Coordinates of C-alpha atoms in Angstrom, one line a residue:
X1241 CA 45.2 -19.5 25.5
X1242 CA 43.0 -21.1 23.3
X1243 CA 41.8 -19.3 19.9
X1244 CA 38.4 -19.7 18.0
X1245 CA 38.5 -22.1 14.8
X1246 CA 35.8 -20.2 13.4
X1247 CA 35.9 -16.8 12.8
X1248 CA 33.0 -15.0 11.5
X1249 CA 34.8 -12.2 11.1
X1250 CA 37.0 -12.5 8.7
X1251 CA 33.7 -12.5 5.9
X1252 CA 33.1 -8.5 7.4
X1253 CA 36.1 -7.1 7.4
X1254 CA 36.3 -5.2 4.2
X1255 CA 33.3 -3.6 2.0
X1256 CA 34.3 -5.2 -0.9
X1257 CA 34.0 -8.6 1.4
X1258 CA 31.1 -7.6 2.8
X1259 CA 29.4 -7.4 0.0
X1260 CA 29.8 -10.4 -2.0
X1261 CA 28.4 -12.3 0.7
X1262 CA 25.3 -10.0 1.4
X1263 CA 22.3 -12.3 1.6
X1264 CA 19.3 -9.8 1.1
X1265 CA 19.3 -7.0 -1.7
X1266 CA 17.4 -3.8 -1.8
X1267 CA 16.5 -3.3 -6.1
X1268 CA 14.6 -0.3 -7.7
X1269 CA 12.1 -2.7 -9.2
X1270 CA 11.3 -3.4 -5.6
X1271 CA 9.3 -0.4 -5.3
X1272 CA 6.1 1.0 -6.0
X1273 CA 5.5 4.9 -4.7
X1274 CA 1.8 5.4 -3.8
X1275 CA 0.6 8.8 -5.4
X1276 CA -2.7 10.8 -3.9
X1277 CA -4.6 12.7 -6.6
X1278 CA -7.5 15.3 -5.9
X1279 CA -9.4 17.9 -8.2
X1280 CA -8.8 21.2 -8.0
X1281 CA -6.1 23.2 -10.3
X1282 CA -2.3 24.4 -9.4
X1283 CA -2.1 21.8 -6.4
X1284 CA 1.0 20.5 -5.0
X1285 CA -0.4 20.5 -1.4
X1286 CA 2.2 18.4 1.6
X1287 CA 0.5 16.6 3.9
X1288 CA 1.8 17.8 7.4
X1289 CA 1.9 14.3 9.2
X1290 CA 4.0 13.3 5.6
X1291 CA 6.8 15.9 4.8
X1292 CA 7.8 15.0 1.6
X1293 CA 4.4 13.6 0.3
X1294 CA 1.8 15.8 -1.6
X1295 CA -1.4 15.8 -3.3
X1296 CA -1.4 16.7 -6.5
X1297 CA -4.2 18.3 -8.6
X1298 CA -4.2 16.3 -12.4
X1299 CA -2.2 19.4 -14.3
X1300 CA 0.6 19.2 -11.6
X1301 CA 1.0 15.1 -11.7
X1302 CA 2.6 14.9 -14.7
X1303 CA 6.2 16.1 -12.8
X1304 CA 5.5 13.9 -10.2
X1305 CA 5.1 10.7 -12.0
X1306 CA 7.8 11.6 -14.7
X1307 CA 10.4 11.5 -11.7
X1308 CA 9.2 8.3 -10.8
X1309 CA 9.4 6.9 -14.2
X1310 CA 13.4 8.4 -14.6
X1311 CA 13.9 7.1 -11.4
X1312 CA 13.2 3.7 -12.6
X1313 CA 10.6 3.0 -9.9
X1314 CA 8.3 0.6 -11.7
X1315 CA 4.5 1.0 -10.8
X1316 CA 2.7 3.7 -8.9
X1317 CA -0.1 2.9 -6.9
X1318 CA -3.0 5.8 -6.9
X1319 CA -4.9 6.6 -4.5
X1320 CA -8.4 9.4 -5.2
X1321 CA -9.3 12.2 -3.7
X1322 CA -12.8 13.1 -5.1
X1323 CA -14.4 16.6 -5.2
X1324 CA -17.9 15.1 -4.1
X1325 CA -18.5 12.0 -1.3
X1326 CA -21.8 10.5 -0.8
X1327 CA -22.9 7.4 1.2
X1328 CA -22.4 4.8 -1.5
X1329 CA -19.1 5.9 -2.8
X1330 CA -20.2 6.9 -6.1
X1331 CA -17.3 8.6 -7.1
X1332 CA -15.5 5.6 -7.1
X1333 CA -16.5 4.1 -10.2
X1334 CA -17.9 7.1 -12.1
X1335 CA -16.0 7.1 -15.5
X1336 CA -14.8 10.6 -14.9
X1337 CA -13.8 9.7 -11.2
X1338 CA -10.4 11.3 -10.3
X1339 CA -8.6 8.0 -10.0
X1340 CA -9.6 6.9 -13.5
X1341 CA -8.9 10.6 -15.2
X1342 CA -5.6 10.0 -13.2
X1343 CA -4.8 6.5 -15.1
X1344 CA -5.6 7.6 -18.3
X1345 CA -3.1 10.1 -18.4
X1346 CA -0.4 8.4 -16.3
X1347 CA -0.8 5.7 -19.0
X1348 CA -0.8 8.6 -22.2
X1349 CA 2.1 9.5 -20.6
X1350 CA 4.4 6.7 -19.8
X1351 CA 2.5 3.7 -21.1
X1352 CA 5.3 1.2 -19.5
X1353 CA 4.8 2.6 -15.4
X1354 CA 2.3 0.0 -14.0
X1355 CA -0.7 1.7 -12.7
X1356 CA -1.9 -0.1 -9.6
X1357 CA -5.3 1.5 -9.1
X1358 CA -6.2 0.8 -5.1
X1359 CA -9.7 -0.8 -4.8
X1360 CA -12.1 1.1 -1.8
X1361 CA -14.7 3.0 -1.0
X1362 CA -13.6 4.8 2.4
X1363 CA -11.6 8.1 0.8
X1364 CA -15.6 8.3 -1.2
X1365 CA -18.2 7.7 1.0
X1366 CA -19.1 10.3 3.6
X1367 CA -19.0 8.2 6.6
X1368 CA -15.2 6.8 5.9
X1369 CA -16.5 3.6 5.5
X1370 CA -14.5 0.6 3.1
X1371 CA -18.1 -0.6 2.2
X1372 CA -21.7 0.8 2.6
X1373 CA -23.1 1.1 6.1
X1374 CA -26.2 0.7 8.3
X1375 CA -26.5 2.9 11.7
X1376 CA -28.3 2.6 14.2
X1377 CA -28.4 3.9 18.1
X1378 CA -27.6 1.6 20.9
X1379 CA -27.7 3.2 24.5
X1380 CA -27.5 7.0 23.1
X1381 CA -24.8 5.7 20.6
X1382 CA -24.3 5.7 16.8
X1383 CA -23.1 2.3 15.9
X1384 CA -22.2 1.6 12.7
X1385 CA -22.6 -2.2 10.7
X1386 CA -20.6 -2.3 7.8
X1387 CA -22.9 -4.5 4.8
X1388 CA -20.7 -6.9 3.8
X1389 CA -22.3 -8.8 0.7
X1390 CA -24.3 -4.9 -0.7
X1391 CA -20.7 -3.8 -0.6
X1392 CA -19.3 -6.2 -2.9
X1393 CA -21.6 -5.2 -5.2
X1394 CA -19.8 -1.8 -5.5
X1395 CA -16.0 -3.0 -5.1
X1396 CA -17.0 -4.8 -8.6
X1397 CA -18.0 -1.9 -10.2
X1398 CA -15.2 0.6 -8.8
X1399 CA -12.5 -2.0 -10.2
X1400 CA -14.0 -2.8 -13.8
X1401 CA -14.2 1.2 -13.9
X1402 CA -10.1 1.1 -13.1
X1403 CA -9.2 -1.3 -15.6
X1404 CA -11.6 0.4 -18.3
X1405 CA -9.7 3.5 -17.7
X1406 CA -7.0 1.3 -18.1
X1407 CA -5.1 0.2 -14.6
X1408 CA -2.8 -2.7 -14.7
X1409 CA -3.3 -4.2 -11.9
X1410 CA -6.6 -4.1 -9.0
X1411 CA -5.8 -3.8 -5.6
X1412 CA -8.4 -3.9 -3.3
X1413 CA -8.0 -2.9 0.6
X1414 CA -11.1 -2.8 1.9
X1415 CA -11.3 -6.6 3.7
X1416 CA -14.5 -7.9 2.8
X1417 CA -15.1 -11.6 2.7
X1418 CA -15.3 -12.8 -0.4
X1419 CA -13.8 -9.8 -2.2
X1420 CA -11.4 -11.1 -4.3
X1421 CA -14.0 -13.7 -5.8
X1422 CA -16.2 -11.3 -6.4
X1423 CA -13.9 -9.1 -7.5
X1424 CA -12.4 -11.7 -10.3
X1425 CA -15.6 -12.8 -11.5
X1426 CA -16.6 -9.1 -12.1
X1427 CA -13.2 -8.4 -14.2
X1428 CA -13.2 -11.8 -15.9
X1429 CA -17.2 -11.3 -17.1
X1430 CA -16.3 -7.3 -18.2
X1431 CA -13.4 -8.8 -20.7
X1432 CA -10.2 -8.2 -18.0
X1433 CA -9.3 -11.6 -17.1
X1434 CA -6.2 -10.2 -17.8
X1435 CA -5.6 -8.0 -14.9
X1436 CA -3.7 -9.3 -11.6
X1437 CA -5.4 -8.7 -8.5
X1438 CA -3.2 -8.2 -5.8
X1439 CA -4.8 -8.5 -2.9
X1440 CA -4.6 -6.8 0.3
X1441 CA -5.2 -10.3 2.1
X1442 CA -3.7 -9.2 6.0
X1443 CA -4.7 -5.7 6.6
X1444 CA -4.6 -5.0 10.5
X1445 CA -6.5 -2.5 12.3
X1446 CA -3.6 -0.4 12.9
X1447 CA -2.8 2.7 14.9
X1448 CA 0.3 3.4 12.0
X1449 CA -3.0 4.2 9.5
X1450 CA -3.5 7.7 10.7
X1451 CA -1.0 10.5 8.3
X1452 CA -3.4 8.3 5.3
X1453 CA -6.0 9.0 6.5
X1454 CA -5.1 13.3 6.9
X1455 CA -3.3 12.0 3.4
X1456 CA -7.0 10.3 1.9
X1457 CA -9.5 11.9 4.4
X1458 CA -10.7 8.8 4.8
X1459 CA -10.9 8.7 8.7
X1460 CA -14.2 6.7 9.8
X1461 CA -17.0 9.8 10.8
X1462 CA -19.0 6.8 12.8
X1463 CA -16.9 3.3 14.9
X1464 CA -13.5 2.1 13.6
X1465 CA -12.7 -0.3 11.2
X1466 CA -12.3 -3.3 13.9
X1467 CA -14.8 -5.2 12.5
X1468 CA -13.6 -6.1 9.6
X1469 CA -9.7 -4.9 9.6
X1470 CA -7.5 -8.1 11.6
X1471 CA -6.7 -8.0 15.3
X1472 CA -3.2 -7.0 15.7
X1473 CA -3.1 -9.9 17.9
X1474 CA -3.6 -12.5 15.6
X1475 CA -0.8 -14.2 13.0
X1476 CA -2.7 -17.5 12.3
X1477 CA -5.6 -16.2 11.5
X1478 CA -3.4 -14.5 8.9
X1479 CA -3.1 -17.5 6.9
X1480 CA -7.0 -18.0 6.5
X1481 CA -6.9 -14.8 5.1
X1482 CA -4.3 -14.9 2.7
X1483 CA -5.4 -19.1 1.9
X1484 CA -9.0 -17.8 1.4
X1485 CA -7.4 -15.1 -1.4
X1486 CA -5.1 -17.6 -2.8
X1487 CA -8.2 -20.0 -3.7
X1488 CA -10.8 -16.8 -4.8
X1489 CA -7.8 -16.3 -7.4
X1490 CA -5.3 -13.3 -5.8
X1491 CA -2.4 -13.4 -7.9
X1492 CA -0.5 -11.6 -5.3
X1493 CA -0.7 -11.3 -1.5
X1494 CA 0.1 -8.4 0.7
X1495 CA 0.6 -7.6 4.7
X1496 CA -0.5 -4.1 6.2
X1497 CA 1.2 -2.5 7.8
X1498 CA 4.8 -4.7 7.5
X1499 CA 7.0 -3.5 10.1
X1500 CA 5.5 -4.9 12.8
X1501 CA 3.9 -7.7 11.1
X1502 CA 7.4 -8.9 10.0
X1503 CA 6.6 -12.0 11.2
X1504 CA 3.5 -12.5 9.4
X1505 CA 5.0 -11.9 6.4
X1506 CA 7.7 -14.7 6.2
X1507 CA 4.8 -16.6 7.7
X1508 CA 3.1 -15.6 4.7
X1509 CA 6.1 -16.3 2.3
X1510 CA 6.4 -19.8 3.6
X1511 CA 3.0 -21.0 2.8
X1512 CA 1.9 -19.7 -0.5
X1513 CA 3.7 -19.5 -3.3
X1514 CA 2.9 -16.3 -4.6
X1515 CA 4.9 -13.1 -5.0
X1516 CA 4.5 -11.1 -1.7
X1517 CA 4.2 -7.4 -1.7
X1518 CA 4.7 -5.4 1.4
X1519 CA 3.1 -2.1 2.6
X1520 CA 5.3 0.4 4.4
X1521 CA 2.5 2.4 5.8
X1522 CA 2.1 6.2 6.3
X1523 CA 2.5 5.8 9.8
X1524 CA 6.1 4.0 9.6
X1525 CA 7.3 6.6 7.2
X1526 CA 6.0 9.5 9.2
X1527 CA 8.1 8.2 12.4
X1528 CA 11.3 8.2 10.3
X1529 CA 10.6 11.2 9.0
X1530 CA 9.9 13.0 12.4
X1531 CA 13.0 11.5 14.0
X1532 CA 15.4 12.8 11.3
X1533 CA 14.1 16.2 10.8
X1534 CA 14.7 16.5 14.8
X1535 CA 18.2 15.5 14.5
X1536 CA 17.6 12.0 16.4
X1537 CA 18.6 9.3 13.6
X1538 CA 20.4 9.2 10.1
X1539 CA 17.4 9.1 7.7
X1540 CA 18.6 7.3 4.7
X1541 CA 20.2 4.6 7.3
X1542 CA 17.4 3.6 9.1
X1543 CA 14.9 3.9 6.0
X1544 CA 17.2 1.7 4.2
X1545 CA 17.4 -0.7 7.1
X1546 CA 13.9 -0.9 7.7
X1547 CA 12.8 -1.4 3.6
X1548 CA 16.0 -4.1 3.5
X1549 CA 14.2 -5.9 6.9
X1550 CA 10.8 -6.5 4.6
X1551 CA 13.0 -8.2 1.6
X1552 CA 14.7 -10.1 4.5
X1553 CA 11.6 -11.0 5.5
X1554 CA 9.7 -12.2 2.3
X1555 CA 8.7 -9.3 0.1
X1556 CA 8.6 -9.2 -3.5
X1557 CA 7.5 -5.6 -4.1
X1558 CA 7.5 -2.6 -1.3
X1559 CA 5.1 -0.4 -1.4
X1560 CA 6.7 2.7 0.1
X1561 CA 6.7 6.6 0.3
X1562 CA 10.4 6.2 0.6
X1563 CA 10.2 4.9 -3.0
X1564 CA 11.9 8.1 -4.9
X1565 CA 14.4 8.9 -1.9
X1566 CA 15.9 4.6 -1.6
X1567 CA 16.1 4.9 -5.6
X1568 CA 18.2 7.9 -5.5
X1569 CA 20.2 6.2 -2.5
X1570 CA 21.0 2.8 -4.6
X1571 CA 22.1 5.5 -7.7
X1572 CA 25.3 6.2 -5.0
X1573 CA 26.1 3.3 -3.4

């Protein structure tokens, strides 16, 4: 009988083998571990749909990001939790507003962790909204347009406020046209031209949003976020995104969520040469979670597996709640 001349096999047959021909690598300085912040005293509250992932209250962060910082993790991103909401988002670019009394200490603390300050409105406005709004009733129905060019206006102010209180880098989420521009002027005229902006340049309207939005209590109180979030449908339009970001000055691109958008993201990779930063969303992380407190899958396995499949696919930088647990994970292997 006839035997095969090549044999893949013999490049897997030992660990030792197998890994000095791995193609992919999983690093620590991949990471950056979102962090939610709220008012409030004493408070290290889990979010249900997140086991594992709190809020913390500013006199109960320090813990929190002193792990992250001995864990080697490089660069948190924050999101706010503000005591008071309003329709304008106001408290998103007050000077005392919880995500810039949360930077300032962050950055008294361990001046080398990156603070990535995320760039919205919806977790501050009442209505959930990334930008300010105009309702009206249509046949016995709230509907809600979202104002694109007003909201600019606010975006500007909520991210020279993060860099004043001293954030490394801006990264805004909220999908407006012509945010980044606008964006960059407003940093570059306020004395940051400094700061990166990286951008959230494909964020789909996604059903793997929702333990954030418990997380953020950000959910929309009026319509969804269709109409300015991407169609789940759509890769090419994907690249007019990310194109239009790359020429408003993004200096570095993102796809939300990444699991299912795997495809988009090495789309991504392959046309612009900029680093690539993926978002392992809530929803992704709550799955795993759910599966391996019933018994169904080995956590660390398929968490690994899935954070290895967005290097594979293009990503500079995760962006992942499974930030601290994969760094502990590398430690030991």
């Amino acid at each position: 009988m006839g035997f095969p001349i090549v044999r893949h096999r013999r490049l897997r047959q030992s660990a030792a083998i197998r890994s000095m021909v791995r193609e992919t690598h999983l690093n620590v300085s991949d990471f950056i571990q979102p962090i939610y912040v709220t008012y409030g005293t004493g408070v290290k509250q889990e979010i249900s749909s997140m086991p594992g992932v709190y809020r913390f209250s500013l006199d109960t962060l320090k813990e929190e990001v002193q792990e992250i910082a001995e864990l080697g993790i490089p660069a948190v991103l924050l999101f706010g939790i503000p005591d008071t909401k309003d329709a304008v988002g106001s408290s998103a670019y007050a000077e005392n507003g919880i995500v810039q009394e949360a930077t300032r200490l962050i950055k008294s603390w361990y001046p080398d962790l990156l603070v990535i300050a995320d760039t919205c409105l919806c977790e501050f406005t009442d209505h959930g909204h990334c930008g300010m709004i105009h309702t009206h009733e249509r046949d016995g129905h709230v509907c809600v347009d979202v104002l694109n060019d007003e909201s600019l206006e606010l975006l500007v102010k909520t991210a020279v406020s993060q860099a004043e209180a001293g954030a490394d880098i801006i990264a805004p989420s909220n999908m407006m046209d012509g945010f980044v521009g606008a964006i960059r002027a407003g940093l570059d005229e306020a004395g940051f031209s400094h700061i990166p902006i990286m951008s959230y340049s494909v964020k789909y309207a996604s059903g793997f949003y929702g333990p954030f939005r418990e997380a953020a209590d950000s959910a929309p109180q009026y319509g969804d976020r269709k109409a300015y979030q991407m169609d789940p449908a759509n890769a090419r339009e994907a690249l007019r995104e990310a194109e239009t970001d790359v020429l408003e000055g993004a200096d570095m691109l993102m796809v939300k969520p990444s699991l299912s958008y795997l495809d988009v993201m090495r789309t991504i990779k392959d046309q612009f040469d900029l680093p690539l930063v993926a978002y392992n969303v809530s929803g992704e992380y709550a799955m795993v979670k759910a599966a391996a407190i019933n018994g169904w899958i080995d956590e660390e396995k398929v968490a690994m597996e899935i954070l290895l499949s967005m290097k594979r696919a293009g990503a500079d930088m995760i962006i992942t709640y499974y930030g601290k647990d994969a760094a502990r994970w590398l430690s030991v292997r």
